[in-house]
């Protein structure tokens, strides 16, 4: 199963509506017969890829899979059918499929006489597909809000300049995180003022082959020369100010992880709507004393009502003048409200 998880985590696989899945086929002695992984929407699922490599050797084998084999026909056929047709004797999977459309594989396999076990390294499998799992269980994309701020909470100086609050190591780290999402989101104000490309680029500023969807939220009309409207990635304009409506539209498009890089107004709207699931803050050891705040008005008038965050990780990036501290956090529920389950 650990090998199957490593296969599932293979770099370069485009993200989107489907999870990362790995599969290892074992013979009766426990030796590896074949391996497979899912390489993106429309390509063979991990089980099918492994079965094709194994050929007739799949008969009587054990399939070790990171996710419950699917039981529906989408762009490809059901993995359950492929496993049964190949004569697989036993299936061990880590995580039950939270997708009601695809679930039911375990039951069908058992009914067909296949021995089934599950739950092995389930926590690790859920962590691998944390955004996909969250989206299927909560019916909306997982939202990571990223911000870069000075030590006194400013995202830009009084004259509007913000280069560079984030250091080069922080910017490279940001592109790494962008590449783990399938949506880059900003508001129309950010597009007009900053004119970002919103693409994922490597260490020499070259765009990667697979780009997230660029989503621009708001009612303002955009100038046609804005970079986000270029052909280097797909862009969708979400004509709404309602975070729930924006996320619903993205979920219907099969998008599972939003990387929110908008300005203080959009950030405040998503925080106020309770749909920020993770916060990644790059804090620069600088003081401005005035300038644009990193987040807009949250309606907080007393310390008891502050939005509180749990710190999961603190990492120092760079050194000297090129230093940022990255804090990875998750919002804590307000007193008296149930905690939100996050993979």
Short mmCIF file of C-alpha atoms in Angstrom, two decimals:
data_model
loop_
_atom_site.label_atom_id
_atom_site.label_comp_id
_atom_site.label_asym_id
_atom_site.label_seq_id
_atom_site.Cartn_x
_atom_site.Cartn_y
_atom_site.Cartn_z
CA UNK A 1 0.00 0.00 0.00
CA UNK A 2 2.87 2.39 0.69
CA UNK A 3 4.13 1.72 -2.83
CA UNK A 4 0.65 2.36 -4.24
CA UNK A 5 0.52 5.68 -2.39
CA UNK A 6 3.90 6.68 -3.84
CA UNK A 7 2.64 5.83 -7.32
CA UNK A 8 -0.48 7.92 -6.73
CA UNK A 9 1.67 10.89 -5.68
CA UNK A 10 3.73 10.84 -8.90
CA UNK A 11 4.58 14.47 -9.80
CA UNK A 12 3.24 16.04 -12.97
CA UNK A 13 -0.20 14.41 -12.94
CA UNK A 14 -2.77 17.12 -13.83
CA UNK A 15 -5.33 17.81 -11.13
CA UNK A 16 -9.04 18.20 -11.65
CA UNK A 17 -12.21 16.23 -10.98
CA UNK A 18 -10.42 12.92 -10.38
CA UNK A 19 -8.35 11.81 -7.38
CA UNK A 20 -4.77 10.56 -7.36
CA UNK A 21 -4.83 6.76 -7.28
CA UNK A 22 -2.15 4.07 -7.32
CA UNK A 23 -2.46 0.30 -7.70
CA UNK A 24 -0.07 -2.64 -7.17
CA UNK A 25 -0.88 -6.21 -8.24
CA UNK A 26 0.62 -9.05 -6.23
CA UNK A 27 0.81 -12.76 -7.02
CA UNK A 28 0.13 -15.54 -4.52
CA UNK A 29 3.62 -15.27 -3.03
CA UNK A 30 3.34 -11.50 -2.50
CA UNK A 31 5.64 -10.60 -5.40
CA UNK A 32 4.75 -7.57 -7.52
CA UNK A 33 3.15 -8.51 -10.84
CA UNK A 34 2.38 -5.00 -12.16
CA UNK A 35 1.80 -1.40 -11.11
CA UNK A 36 -0.38 1.43 -12.32
CA UNK A 37 -1.47 4.97 -11.55
CA UNK A 38 -4.15 7.32 -12.77
CA UNK A 39 -2.62 10.07 -14.93
CA UNK A 40 -5.57 12.44 -15.20
CA UNK A 41 -9.12 12.75 -16.46
CA UNK A 42 -9.83 10.58 -19.50
CA UNK A 43 -6.84 8.28 -18.99
CA UNK A 44 -7.07 4.68 -17.68
CA UNK A 45 -7.66 4.38 -13.96
CA UNK A 46 -4.87 2.95 -11.82
CA UNK A 47 -6.40 -0.52 -11.65
CA UNK A 48 -6.85 -0.73 -15.42
CA UNK A 49 -3.30 0.51 -16.05
CA UNK A 50 -1.93 -2.21 -13.75
CA UNK A 51 -4.15 -4.91 -15.28
CA UNK A 52 -2.99 -4.02 -18.79
CA UNK A 53 0.63 -4.32 -17.70
CA UNK A 54 -0.04 -7.64 -15.97
CA UNK A 55 -1.99 -9.31 -18.78
CA UNK A 56 -2.90 -12.93 -17.99
CA UNK A 57 -0.79 -12.78 -14.81
CA UNK A 58 -3.59 -10.76 -13.19
CA UNK A 59 -5.69 -13.92 -12.76
CA UNK A 60 -5.70 -14.90 -9.08
CA UNK A 61 -3.77 -11.77 -8.06
CA UNK A 62 -4.34 -9.38 -5.18
CA UNK A 63 -4.99 -5.75 -6.16
CA UNK A 64 -3.74 -3.21 -3.62
CA UNK A 65 -5.37 0.15 -4.38
CA UNK A 66 -5.33 3.52 -2.60
CA UNK A 67 -9.05 4.15 -3.31
CA UNK A 68 -12.10 1.90 -3.52
CA UNK A 69 -12.45 0.70 -7.15
CA UNK A 70 -15.10 2.71 -8.96
CA UNK A 71 -18.46 1.25 -9.90
CA UNK A 72 -19.65 3.64 -12.62
CA UNK A 73 -19.07 4.54 -16.24
CA UNK A 74 -17.67 8.01 -16.87
CA UNK A 75 -14.97 8.79 -19.40
CA UNK A 76 -13.77 5.26 -18.71
CA UNK A 77 -15.55 2.07 -17.67
CA UNK A 78 -15.98 0.74 -14.12
CA UNK A 79 -12.77 -0.54 -12.52
CA UNK A 80 -14.83 -3.22 -10.78
CA UNK A 81 -15.71 -4.74 -14.15
CA UNK A 82 -12.06 -4.74 -15.21
CA UNK A 83 -10.96 -6.44 -11.97
CA UNK A 84 -13.63 -9.11 -12.26
CA UNK A 85 -12.89 -9.75 -15.94
CA UNK A 86 -9.19 -10.18 -15.16
CA UNK A 87 -9.92 -12.76 -12.46
CA UNK A 88 -8.46 -10.84 -9.52
CA UNK A 89 -8.95 -12.90 -6.36
CA UNK A 90 -8.56 -10.28 -3.62
CA UNK A 91 -8.78 -6.47 -3.40
CA UNK A 92 -7.31 -4.36 -0.59
CA UNK A 93 -8.02 -0.64 -0.69
CA UNK A 94 -7.20 2.23 1.64
CA UNK A 95 -10.01 4.78 1.36
CA UNK A 96 -13.71 4.22 0.64
CA UNK A 97 -14.89 6.34 -2.29
CA UNK A 98 -16.83 9.39 -0.99
CA UNK A 99 -18.31 10.01 -4.45
CA UNK A 100 -21.89 8.63 -4.40
CA UNK A 101 -21.80 8.27 -8.19
CA UNK A 102 -18.71 6.04 -8.15
CA UNK A 103 -19.19 4.22 -4.83
CA UNK A 104 -20.40 0.66 -4.46
CA UNK A 105 -17.30 -1.09 -5.71
CA UNK A 106 -16.72 -2.97 -2.48
CA UNK A 107 -20.25 -4.39 -2.46
CA UNK A 108 -20.10 -5.52 -6.09
CA UNK A 109 -16.74 -7.19 -5.59
CA UNK A 110 -17.97 -9.10 -2.54
CA UNK A 111 -21.15 -10.16 -4.33
CA UNK A 112 -18.96 -11.54 -7.12
CA UNK A 113 -16.97 -13.64 -4.65
CA UNK A 114 -13.86 -11.45 -4.45
CA UNK A 115 -12.24 -11.16 -1.03
CA UNK A 116 -12.19 -7.47 0.02
CA UNK A 117 -10.45 -5.61 2.84
CA UNK A 118 -10.15 -1.86 3.35
CA UNK A 119 -8.90 0.80 5.75
CA UNK A 120 -5.17 0.06 5.42
CA UNK A 121 -3.34 3.44 5.51
CA UNK A 122 -6.68 5.21 5.01
CA UNK A 123 -5.47 8.35 6.79
CA UNK A 124 -2.51 8.63 4.43
CA UNK A 125 -4.77 8.09 1.41
CA UNK A 126 -7.18 10.78 2.57
CA UNK A 127 -4.26 13.15 3.13
CA UNK A 128 -3.02 12.52 -0.40
CA UNK A 129 -6.42 13.51 -1.81
CA UNK A 130 -7.42 15.90 0.96
CA UNK A 131 -8.98 18.57 -1.30
CA UNK A 132 -10.76 16.04 -3.53
CA UNK A 133 -12.12 14.19 -0.48
CA UNK A 134 -13.23 17.43 1.18
CA UNK A 135 -14.97 18.63 -1.99
CA UNK A 136 -16.92 15.39 -2.41
CA UNK A 137 -17.94 15.32 1.26
CA UNK A 138 -18.84 19.04 1.51
CA UNK A 139 -20.12 19.64 -2.03
CA UNK A 140 -17.78 22.55 -2.67
CA UNK A 141 -14.06 23.03 -3.38
CA UNK A 142 -11.49 23.17 -0.59
CA UNK A 143 -10.27 26.78 -0.28
CA UNK A 144 -6.68 27.77 0.54
CA UNK A 145 -6.25 31.51 1.12
CA UNK A 146 -2.71 32.69 0.44
CA UNK A 147 -1.46 36.11 1.54
CA UNK A 148 1.87 37.93 1.75
CA UNK A 149 2.16 40.49 4.50
CA UNK A 150 4.62 42.56 6.49
CA UNK A 151 5.04 41.94 10.19
CA UNK A 152 2.44 44.63 10.89
CA UNK A 153 -0.16 43.11 8.58
CA UNK A 154 0.27 45.25 5.45
CA UNK A 155 -0.05 43.80 1.95
CA UNK A 156 1.11 47.03 0.27
CA UNK A 157 2.68 50.36 1.22
CA UNK A 158 0.72 53.62 1.38
CA UNK A 159 1.64 54.40 -2.24
CA UNK A 160 0.30 51.01 -3.39
CA UNK A 161 3.67 49.31 -3.95
CA UNK A 162 4.00 45.71 -2.79
CA UNK A 163 7.15 44.42 -4.52
CA UNK A 164 8.64 42.66 -2.88
CA UNK A 165 6.96 41.74 0.37
CA UNK A 166 7.40 38.08 -0.50
CA UNK A 167 10.98 36.91 -1.02
CA UNK A 168 12.10 34.90 -4.04
CA UNK A 169 12.09 31.65 -2.00
CA UNK A 170 8.53 32.48 -0.93
CA UNK A 171 7.47 33.17 -4.51
CA UNK A 172 8.89 29.84 -5.66
CA UNK A 173 7.07 28.14 -2.80
CA UNK A 174 3.85 29.89 -3.84
CA UNK A 175 4.15 28.47 -7.35
CA UNK A 176 4.63 25.00 -5.85
CA UNK A 177 1.39 25.42 -3.91
CA UNK A 178 -0.41 26.84 -6.94
CA UNK A 179 0.51 23.68 -8.81
CA UNK A 180 -1.28 21.59 -6.18
CA UNK A 181 -4.61 23.31 -6.87
CA UNK A 182 -6.93 23.27 -9.87
CA UNK A 183 -8.26 26.84 -9.53
CA UNK A 184 -6.47 30.17 -9.08
CA UNK A 185 -8.92 32.80 -7.82
CA UNK A 186 -8.79 36.60 -7.59
CA UNK A 187 -11.32 39.43 -7.68
CA UNK A 188 -11.86 41.90 -10.48
CA UNK A 189 -10.15 44.62 -8.41
CA UNK A 190 -6.90 42.65 -8.24
CA UNK A 191 -7.00 42.06 -12.00
CA UNK A 192 -7.43 45.76 -12.73
CA UNK A 193 -4.80 46.99 -10.26
CA UNK A 194 -2.12 44.26 -10.37
CA UNK A 195 -2.80 42.67 -13.79
CA UNK A 196 -1.54 39.20 -12.69
CA UNK A 197 -0.95 36.29 -15.06
CA UNK A 198 -2.16 33.77 -12.47
CA UNK A 199 -0.12 30.96 -13.98
CA UNK A 200 2.09 28.32 -12.38
CA UNK A 201 5.73 28.83 -13.35
CA UNK A 202 9.04 27.13 -12.61
CA UNK A 203 12.27 28.52 -11.16
CA UNK A 204 13.15 30.28 -14.45
CA UNK A 205 9.64 31.77 -14.77
CA UNK A 206 8.58 29.37 -17.53
CA UNK A 207 4.93 28.19 -17.40
CA UNK A 208 4.28 24.55 -16.54
CA UNK A 209 2.50 22.33 -19.09
CA UNK A 210 -0.67 21.94 -16.99
CA UNK A 211 -2.25 25.14 -15.66
CA UNK A 212 -5.05 25.58 -13.11
CA UNK A 213 -8.26 27.25 -14.16
CA UNK A 214 -8.14 31.01 -13.54
CA UNK A 215 -11.32 32.29 -11.85
CA UNK A 216 -12.09 36.02 -11.55
CA UNK A 217 -14.89 36.91 -9.12
CA UNK A 218 -16.88 40.14 -9.25
CA UNK A 219 -19.23 42.34 -11.26
CA UNK A 220 -16.70 44.81 -12.64
CA UNK A 221 -15.96 44.73 -16.37
CA UNK A 222 -12.34 43.89 -17.20
CA UNK A 223 -10.18 45.70 -19.70
CA UNK A 224 -9.55 43.35 -22.68
CA UNK A 225 -5.77 43.69 -22.35
CA UNK A 226 -5.59 42.11 -18.88
CA UNK A 227 -3.08 39.23 -18.75
CA UNK A 228 -5.55 36.91 -17.07
CA UNK A 229 -7.59 36.96 -20.29
CA UNK A 230 -4.63 35.65 -22.32
CA UNK A 231 -4.45 32.21 -23.88
CA UNK A 232 -1.77 30.76 -21.57
CA UNK A 233 -4.48 29.22 -19.36
CA UNK A 234 -8.25 28.89 -19.25
CA UNK A 235 -10.14 31.71 -17.49
CA UNK A 236 -13.70 31.84 -16.18
CA UNK A 237 -15.45 35.05 -15.08
CA UNK A 238 -17.76 34.45 -12.11
CA UNK A 239 -20.24 37.33 -12.15
CA UNK A 240 -21.12 37.29 -8.48
CA UNK A 241 -20.06 38.70 -5.13
CA UNK A 242 -21.33 35.65 -3.25
CA UNK A 243 -18.53 33.21 -2.28
CA UNK A 244 -20.99 30.33 -2.00
CA UNK A 245 -22.29 30.94 -5.51
CA UNK A 246 -18.74 31.17 -6.90
CA UNK A 247 -17.70 27.90 -5.25
CA UNK A 248 -20.88 26.17 -6.37
CA UNK A 249 -20.16 27.11 -9.99
CA UNK A 250 -16.60 25.78 -9.71
CA UNK A 251 -17.74 22.55 -8.05
CA UNK A 252 -20.18 21.96 -10.92
CA UNK A 253 -17.21 22.28 -13.28
CA UNK A 254 -15.44 19.47 -11.39
CA UNK A 255 -12.97 21.75 -9.61
CA UNK A 256 -11.88 20.61 -6.14
CA UNK A 257 -9.20 22.99 -4.76
CA UNK A 258 -9.29 26.79 -4.95
CA UNK A 259 -6.13 28.82 -4.32
CA UNK A 260 -7.46 32.21 -3.26
CA UNK A 261 -4.99 35.00 -4.01
CA UNK A 262 -7.40 37.91 -4.16
CA UNK A 263 -7.09 41.21 -2.34
CA UNK A 264 -8.40 42.16 1.10
CA UNK A 265 -12.02 42.58 -0.02
CA UNK A 266 -12.35 39.12 -1.55
CA UNK A 267 -10.47 37.55 1.36
CA UNK A 268 -12.83 39.20 3.85
CA UNK A 269 -15.84 37.99 1.89
CA UNK A 270 -14.66 34.36 1.92
CA UNK A 271 -13.67 34.51 5.58
CA UNK A 272 -17.00 36.08 6.46
CA UNK A 273 -18.84 33.36 4.56
CA UNK A 274 -16.94 30.69 6.49
CA UNK A 275 -15.50 29.06 3.36
CA UNK A 276 -11.75 29.44 3.99
CA UNK A 277 -10.39 26.04 4.97
CA UNK A 278 -6.66 26.78 5.07
CA UNK A 279 -4.54 29.91 5.36
CA UNK A 280 -0.98 30.14 4.02
CA UNK A 281 0.67 33.40 5.12
CA UNK A 282 4.11 34.55 4.00
CA UNK A 283 5.26 37.06 6.60
CA UNK A 284 8.15 39.39 5.79
CA UNK A 285 10.36 40.81 8.57
CA UNK A 286 9.42 44.35 7.51
CA UNK A 287 7.38 47.16 9.04
CA UNK A 288 5.37 49.74 7.07
CA UNK A 289 3.21 51.36 9.73
CA UNK A 290 0.63 52.32 7.09
CA UNK A 291 -0.72 50.95 3.86
CA UNK A 292 -3.21 48.39 2.60
CA UNK A 293 -4.33 45.83 5.18
CA UNK A 294 -3.99 42.16 4.26
CA UNK A 295 -7.70 41.56 4.86
CA UNK A 296 -10.74 43.82 4.77
CA UNK A 297 -13.35 44.53 7.43
CA UNK A 298 -14.56 41.34 9.09
CA UNK A 299 -17.08 43.08 11.31
CA UNK A 300 -14.98 42.34 14.39
CA UNK A 301 -15.28 45.00 17.07
CA UNK A 302 -13.97 43.13 20.11
CA UNK A 303 -11.24 40.59 20.76
CA UNK A 304 -13.80 37.95 21.72
CA UNK A 305 -15.04 37.93 18.11
CA UNK A 306 -11.62 37.66 16.45
CA UNK A 307 -11.18 35.03 13.73
CA UNK A 308 -8.85 32.54 15.37
CA UNK A 309 -6.47 30.23 13.54
CA UNK A 310 -4.70 27.04 14.51
CA UNK A 311 -1.06 26.95 13.38
CA UNK A 312 -0.19 23.64 11.73
CA UNK A 313 3.26 24.53 10.41
CA UNK A 314 5.88 27.29 10.60
CA UNK A 315 8.73 27.30 8.07
CA UNK A 316 11.49 29.86 7.48
CA UNK A 317 12.15 30.36 3.77
CA UNK A 318 15.39 31.98 2.59
CA UNK A 319 17.88 33.99 4.62
CA UNK A 320 19.07 37.55 5.12
CA UNK A 321 17.14 40.08 3.07
CA UNK A 322 15.43 37.21 1.24
CA UNK A 323 13.62 35.80 4.29
CA UNK A 324 9.94 35.05 4.77
CA UNK A 325 8.21 32.97 7.39
CA UNK A 326 5.47 30.72 6.02
CA UNK A 327 2.64 29.93 8.42
CA UNK A 328 0.15 27.25 7.44
CA UNK A 329 -3.03 27.54 9.48
CA UNK A 330 -6.67 26.57 9.59
CA UNK A 331 -9.54 28.63 10.99
CA UNK A 332 -10.92 27.49 14.30
CA UNK A 333 -14.72 27.31 14.67
CA UNK A 334 -16.41 30.07 16.59
CA UNK A 335 -17.28 29.16 20.19
CA UNK A 336 -20.32 26.91 20.32
CA UNK A 337 -20.10 25.72 16.70
CA UNK A 338 -19.03 22.21 15.64
CA UNK A 339 -15.55 21.77 14.22
CA UNK A 340 -15.28 21.35 10.46
CA UNK A 341 -13.67 18.10 9.44
CA UNK A 342 -10.66 18.69 7.20
CA UNK A 343 -8.71 15.77 5.71
#
